[in-house]
């Protein structure tokens, strides 16, 4: 049996052939004959339209499926049950495409961009322009990322002198500071989760999510959780840390105890794969460490594996 894509391709070819035949005979055939050609053409157009309808997903149907499977307020109720109140939050994974692409480029080329990114982050915090010298093997990656940053107003300007020194003029706007200081990692996480939710939609029974969650703890103090995700009534918690993490181990452990979640449902996302960091995350925070370079694969294994979603 032909697939919808194969049927679509065949119909396109037939439609193209009919157009060519109709054009060649338009001036030569009598009016009656022309009506026959038009009738044949009409039949093929109808066939084409039916094939397209069968081959392309109906976005309205998909939206209805997503709405039906989104168990809104599940996480808020779950937090209340453990005596935690969600004071403020966002319930979307959406981010602008240019931010996702810029974050994704940094993640997949972090080995070449790490030194530059660390310097940029430091200078961004000081709101100070700077010069940067790097090995030629990394120069192309840095220039490409700077091009993406400047194109999207996350960097004011950059240039290169004859000695391959880069001159960087930082952007002082809030969005640039937030992105460079670490928000890029949260954007990356959201984009990968959104992609996997869509990919596994047919295996989902229910889901809910909250990001940038400000919580009121039982002791009356506020704190923040980067992202909470419910899949088939199982809750997962994520924290993103793009800088020095050692000062956060105890805080993460406190939050983990508050949420009463096991290690396999509690995650810290860091930029690069580092066995030492992973060990400390596991031992000191009792959480699982993920890295940005392999993030989608790791999310697939830890959350979207068939043992967790369907059979």
PDB file of N, CA, C and O in Angstrom, residues 102-142:
ATOM      1  N   UNK A 102      20.032  30.272  18.510  1.00  0.00           N
ATOM      2  CA  UNK A 102      21.262  30.802  19.111  1.00  0.00           C
ATOM      3  C   UNK A 102      21.696  29.963  20.300  1.00  0.00           C
ATOM      4  O   UNK A 102      22.885  29.696  20.491  1.00  0.00           O
ATOM      5  N   UNK A 103      20.733  29.521  21.093  1.00  0.00           N
ATOM      6  CA  UNK A 103      21.032  28.650  22.235  1.00  0.00           C
ATOM      7  C   UNK A 103      21.515  27.283  21.760  1.00  0.00           C
ATOM      8  O   UNK A 103      22.458  26.708  22.322  1.00  0.00           O
ATOM      9  N   UNK A 104      20.869  26.762  20.723  1.00  0.00           N
ATOM     10  CA  UNK A 104      21.219  25.451  20.199  1.00  0.00           C
ATOM     11  C   UNK A 104      22.640  25.441  19.631  1.00  0.00           C
ATOM     12  O   UNK A 104      23.387  24.475  19.801  1.00  0.00           O
ATOM     13  N   UNK A 105      23.026  26.526  18.967  1.00  0.00           N
ATOM     14  CA  UNK A 105      24.383  26.612  18.399  1.00  0.00           C
ATOM     15  C   UNK A 105      25.429  26.608  19.516  1.00  0.00           C
ATOM     16  O   UNK A 105      26.462  25.938  19.411  1.00  0.00           O
ATOM     17  N   UNK A 106      25.150  27.334  20.583  1.00  0.00           N
ATOM     18  CA  UNK A 106      26.078  27.363  21.718  1.00  0.00           C
ATOM     19  C   UNK A 106      26.206  25.973  22.336  1.00  0.00           C
ATOM     20  O   UNK A 106      27.322  25.517  22.621  1.00  0.00           O
ATOM     21  N   UNK A 107      25.078  25.291  22.505  1.00  0.00           N
ATOM     22  CA  UNK A 107      25.094  23.966  23.130  1.00  0.00           C
ATOM     23  C   UNK A 107      25.894  22.968  22.316  1.00  0.00           C
ATOM     24  O   UNK A 107      26.722  22.221  22.861  1.00  0.00           O
ATOM     25  N   UNK A 108      25.663  22.937  21.012  1.00  0.00           N
ATOM     26  CA  UNK A 108      26.296  21.920  20.171  1.00  0.00           C
ATOM     27  C   UNK A 108      27.751  22.236  19.819  1.00  0.00           C
ATOM     28  O   UNK A 108      28.453  21.379  19.284  1.00  0.00           O
ATOM     29  N   UNK A 109      28.188  23.442  20.134  1.00  0.00           N
ATOM     30  CA  UNK A 109      29.585  23.811  19.862  1.00  0.00           C
ATOM     31  C   UNK A 109      30.261  24.351  21.127  1.00  0.00           C
ATOM     32  O   UNK A 109      31.197  25.147  21.039  1.00  0.00           O
ATOM     33  N   UNK A 110      29.784  23.890  22.284  1.00  0.00           N
ATOM     34  CA  UNK A 110      30.261  24.449  23.545  1.00  0.00           C
ATOM     35  C   UNK A 110      31.758  24.233  23.740  1.00  0.00           C
ATOM     36  O   UNK A 110      32.433  25.061  24.350  1.00  0.00           O
ATOM     37  N   UNK A 111      32.286  23.152  23.218  1.00  0.00           N
ATOM     38  CA  UNK A 111      33.723  22.877  23.339  1.00  0.00           C
ATOM     39  C   UNK A 111      34.549  24.018  22.749  1.00  0.00           C
ATOM     40  O   UNK A 111      35.587  24.396  23.299  1.00  0.00           O
ATOM     41  N   UNK A 112      34.089  24.560  21.621  1.00  0.00           N
ATOM     42  CA  UNK A 112      34.806  25.654  20.962  1.00  0.00           C
ATOM     43  C   UNK A 112      34.413  27.027  21.512  1.00  0.00           C
ATOM     44  O   UNK A 112      35.181  27.982  21.383  1.00  0.00           O
ATOM     45  N   UNK A 113      33.243  27.132  22.118  1.00  0.00           N
ATOM     46  CA  UNK A 113      32.730  28.430  22.548  1.00  0.00           C
ATOM     47  C   UNK A 113      32.863  28.667  24.049  1.00  0.00           C
ATOM     48  O   UNK A 113      32.615  29.780  24.521  1.00  0.00           O
ATOM     49  N   UNK A 114      33.259  27.652  24.801  1.00  0.00           N
ATOM     50  CA  UNK A 114      33.263  27.732  26.259  1.00  0.00           C
ATOM     51  C   UNK A 114      34.079  28.920  26.780  1.00  0.00           C
ATOM     52  O   UNK A 114      33.586  29.713  27.595  1.00  0.00           O
ATOM     53  N   UNK A 115      35.317  29.055  26.336  1.00  0.00           N
ATOM     54  CA  UNK A 115      36.183  30.120  26.843  1.00  0.00           C
ATOM     55  C   UNK A 115      35.610  31.492  26.505  1.00  0.00           C
ATOM     56  O   UNK A 115      35.593  32.398  27.347  1.00  0.00           O
ATOM     57  N   UNK A 116      35.148  31.633  25.265  1.00  0.00           N
ATOM     58  CA  UNK A 116      34.563  32.922  24.859  1.00  0.00           C
ATOM     59  C   UNK A 116      33.284  33.198  25.639  1.00  0.00           C
ATOM     60  O   UNK A 116      33.061  34.320  26.110  1.00  0.00           O
ATOM     61  N   UNK A 117      32.432  32.195  25.783  1.00  0.00           N
ATOM     62  CA  UNK A 117      31.173  32.385  26.496  1.00  0.00           C
ATOM     63  C   UNK A 117      31.418  32.800  27.944  1.00  0.00           C
ATOM     64  O   UNK A 117      30.738  33.699  28.471  1.00  0.00           O
ATOM     65  N   UNK A 118      32.378  32.149  28.605  1.00  0.00           N
ATOM     66  CA  UNK A 118      32.692  32.491  29.992  1.00  0.00           C
ATOM     67  C   UNK A 118      33.136  33.939  30.113  1.00  0.00           C
ATOM     68  O   UNK A 118      32.724  34.663  31.032  1.00  0.00           O
ATOM     69  N   UNK A 119      33.978  34.381  29.161  1.00  0.00           N
ATOM     70  CA  UNK A 119      34.446  35.772  29.162  1.00  0.00           C
ATOM     71  C   UNK A 119      33.298  36.738  28.872  1.00  0.00           C
ATOM     72  O   UNK A 119      33.165  37.780  29.532  1.00  0.00           O
ATOM     73  N   UNK A 120      32.481  36.401  27.879  1.00  0.00           N
ATOM     74  CA  UNK A 120      31.342  37.244  27.528  1.00  0.00           C
ATOM     75  C   UNK A 120      30.386  37.388  28.715  1.00  0.00           C
ATOM     76  O   UNK A 120      29.883  38.494  29.005  1.00  0.00           O
ATOM     77  N   UNK A 121      30.134  36.295  29.391  1.00  0.00           N
ATOM     78  CA  UNK A 121      29.231  36.318  30.543  1.00  0.00           C
ATOM     79  C   UNK A 121      29.771  37.233  31.645  1.00  0.00           C
ATOM     80  O   UNK A 121      29.017  38.019  32.250  1.00  0.00           O
ATOM     81  N   UNK A 122      31.073  37.146  31.882  1.00  0.00           N
ATOM     82  CA  UNK A 122      31.706  37.979  32.912  1.00  0.00           C
ATOM     83  C   UNK A 122      31.634  39.458  32.534  1.00  0.00           C
ATOM     84  O   UNK A 122      31.261  40.317  33.349  1.00  0.00           O
ATOM     85  N   UNK A 123      31.987  39.766  31.278  1.00  0.00           N
ATOM     86  CA  UNK A 123      31.994  41.154  30.821  1.00  0.00           C
ATOM     87  C   UNK A 123      30.573  41.706  30.692  1.00  0.00           C
ATOM     88  O   UNK A 123      30.339  42.903  30.903  1.00  0.00           O
ATOM     89  N   UNK A 124      29.621  40.837  30.352  1.00  0.00           N
ATOM     90  CA  UNK A 124      28.219  41.264  30.260  1.00  0.00           C
ATOM     91  C   UNK A 124      27.723  41.711  31.626  1.00  0.00           C
ATOM     92  O   UNK A 124      26.998  42.696  31.750  1.00  0.00           O
ATOM     93  N   UNK A 125      28.133  41.004  32.646  1.00  0.00           N
ATOM     94  CA  UNK A 125      27.737  41.354  34.007  1.00  0.00           C
ATOM     95  C   UNK A 125      28.303  42.710  34.417  1.00  0.00           C
ATOM     96  O   UNK A 125      27.652  43.475  35.143  1.00  0.00           O
ATOM     97  N   UNK A 126      29.506  43.023  33.897  1.00  0.00           N
ATOM     98  CA  UNK A 126      30.146  44.309  34.197  1.00  0.00           C
ATOM     99  C   UNK A 126      29.701  45.413  33.244  1.00  0.00           C
ATOM    100  O   UNK A 126      30.069  46.569  33.424  1.00  0.00           O
ATOM    101  N   UNK A 127      28.932  45.006  32.181  1.00  0.00           N
ATOM    102  CA  UNK A 127      28.514  45.943  31.126  1.00  0.00           C
ATOM    103  C   UNK A 127      29.734  46.632  30.505  1.00  0.00           C
ATOM    104  O   UNK A 127      29.782  47.842  30.323  1.00  0.00           O
ATOM    105  N   UNK A 128      30.708  45.815  30.125  1.00  0.00           N
ATOM    106  CA  UNK A 128      31.982  46.346  29.636  1.00  0.00           C
ATOM    107  C   UNK A 128      32.391  45.655  28.336  1.00  0.00           C
ATOM    108  O   UNK A 128      32.391  44.426  28.236  1.00  0.00           O
ATOM    109  N   UNK A 129      32.701  46.442  27.286  1.00  0.00           N
ATOM    110  CA  UNK A 129      33.219  45.897  26.032  1.00  0.00           C
ATOM    111  C   UNK A 129      34.599  45.286  26.275  1.00  0.00           C
ATOM    112  O   UNK A 129      35.292  45.637  27.240  1.00  0.00           O
ATOM    113  N   UNK A 130      35.012  44.382  25.369  1.00  0.00           N
ATOM    114  CA  UNK A 130      36.297  43.721  25.595  1.00  0.00           C
ATOM    115  C   UNK A 130      36.889  43.195  24.299  1.00  0.00           C
ATOM    116  O   UNK A 130      36.212  43.125  23.269  1.00  0.00           O
ATOM    117  N   UNK A 131      38.156  42.831  24.359  1.00  0.00           N
ATOM    118  CA  UNK A 131      38.857  42.176  23.249  1.00  0.00           C
ATOM    119  C   UNK A 131      39.092  40.718  23.623  1.00  0.00           C
ATOM    120  O   UNK A 131      39.326  40.405  24.798  1.00  0.00           O
ATOM    121  N   UNK A 132      39.073  39.857  22.603  1.00  0.00           N
ATOM    122  CA  UNK A 132      39.225  38.430  22.884  1.00  0.00           C
ATOM    123  C   UNK A 132      40.137  37.791  21.841  1.00  0.00           C
ATOM    124  O   UNK A 132      39.965  37.975  20.651  1.00  0.00           O
ATOM    125  N   UNK A 133      41.106  37.029  22.331  1.00  0.00           N
ATOM    126  CA  UNK A 133      42.054  36.305  21.482  1.00  0.00           C
ATOM    127  C   UNK A 133      41.825  34.816  21.673  1.00  0.00           C
ATOM    128  O   UNK A 133      41.738  34.331  22.803  1.00  0.00           O
ATOM    129  N   UNK A 134      41.734  34.076  20.584  1.00  0.00           N
ATOM    130  CA  UNK A 134      41.474  32.644  20.693  1.00  0.00           C
ATOM    131  C   UNK A 134      42.273  31.863  19.672  1.00  0.00           C
ATOM    132  O   UNK A 134      42.863  32.449  18.738  1.00  0.00           O
ATOM    133  N   UNK A 135      42.295  30.559  19.836  1.00  0.00           N
ATOM    134  CA  UNK A 135      42.961  29.687  18.874  1.00  0.00           C
ATOM    135  C   UNK A 135      42.192  29.714  17.557  1.00  0.00           C
ATOM    136  O   UNK A 135      40.967  29.839  17.532  1.00  0.00           O
ATOM    137  N   UNK A 136      42.916  29.561  16.465  1.00  0.00           N
ATOM    138  CA  UNK A 136      42.295  29.615  15.145  1.00  0.00           C
ATOM    139  C   UNK A 136      41.242  28.510  14.971  1.00  0.00           C
ATOM    140  O   UNK A 136      40.254  28.702  14.266  1.00  0.00           O
ATOM    141  N   UNK A 137      41.425  27.375  15.648  1.00  0.00           N
ATOM    142  CA  UNK A 137      40.482  26.265  15.515  1.00  0.00           C
ATOM    143  C   UNK A 137      39.086  26.628  16.045  1.00  0.00           C
ATOM    144  O   UNK A 137      38.083  26.043  15.630  1.00  0.00           O
ATOM    145  N   UNK A 138      39.023  27.586  16.962  1.00  0.00           N
ATOM    146  CA  UNK A 138      37.733  27.991  17.532  1.00  0.00           C
ATOM    147  C   UNK A 138      37.220  29.301  16.960  1.00  0.00           C
ATOM    148  O   UNK A 138      36.049  29.656  17.193  1.00  0.00           O
ATOM    149  N   UNK A 139      38.052  30.015  16.222  1.00  0.00           N
ATOM    150  CA  UNK A 139      37.692  31.357  15.760  1.00  0.00           C
ATOM    151  C   UNK A 139      36.428  31.360  14.910  1.00  0.00           C
ATOM    152  O   UNK A 139      35.544  32.203  15.081  1.00  0.00           O
ATOM    153  N   UNK A 140      36.325  30.413  13.987  1.00  0.00           N
ATOM    154  CA  UNK A 140      35.160  30.360  13.103  1.00  0.00           C
ATOM    155  C   UNK A 140      33.862  30.151  13.869  1.00  0.00           C
ATOM    156  O   UNK A 140      32.830  30.754  13.553  1.00  0.00           O
ATOM    157  N   UNK A 141      33.901  29.282  14.879  1.00  0.00           N
ATOM    158  CA  UNK A 141      32.709  29.021  15.693  1.00  0.00           C
ATOM    159  C   UNK A 141      32.302  30.273  16.471  1.00  0.00           C
ATOM    160  O   UNK A 141      31.109  30.591  16.567  1.00  0.00           O
ATOM    161  N   UNK A 142      33.294  30.977  17.019  1.00  0.00           N
ATOM    162  CA  UNK A 142      33.005  32.183  17.798  1.00  0.00           C
ATOM    163  C   UNK A 142      32.429  33.276  16.904  1.00  0.00           C
ATOM    164  O   UNK A 142      31.440  33.941  17.259  1.00  0.00           O
TER     165      UNK A 142
END
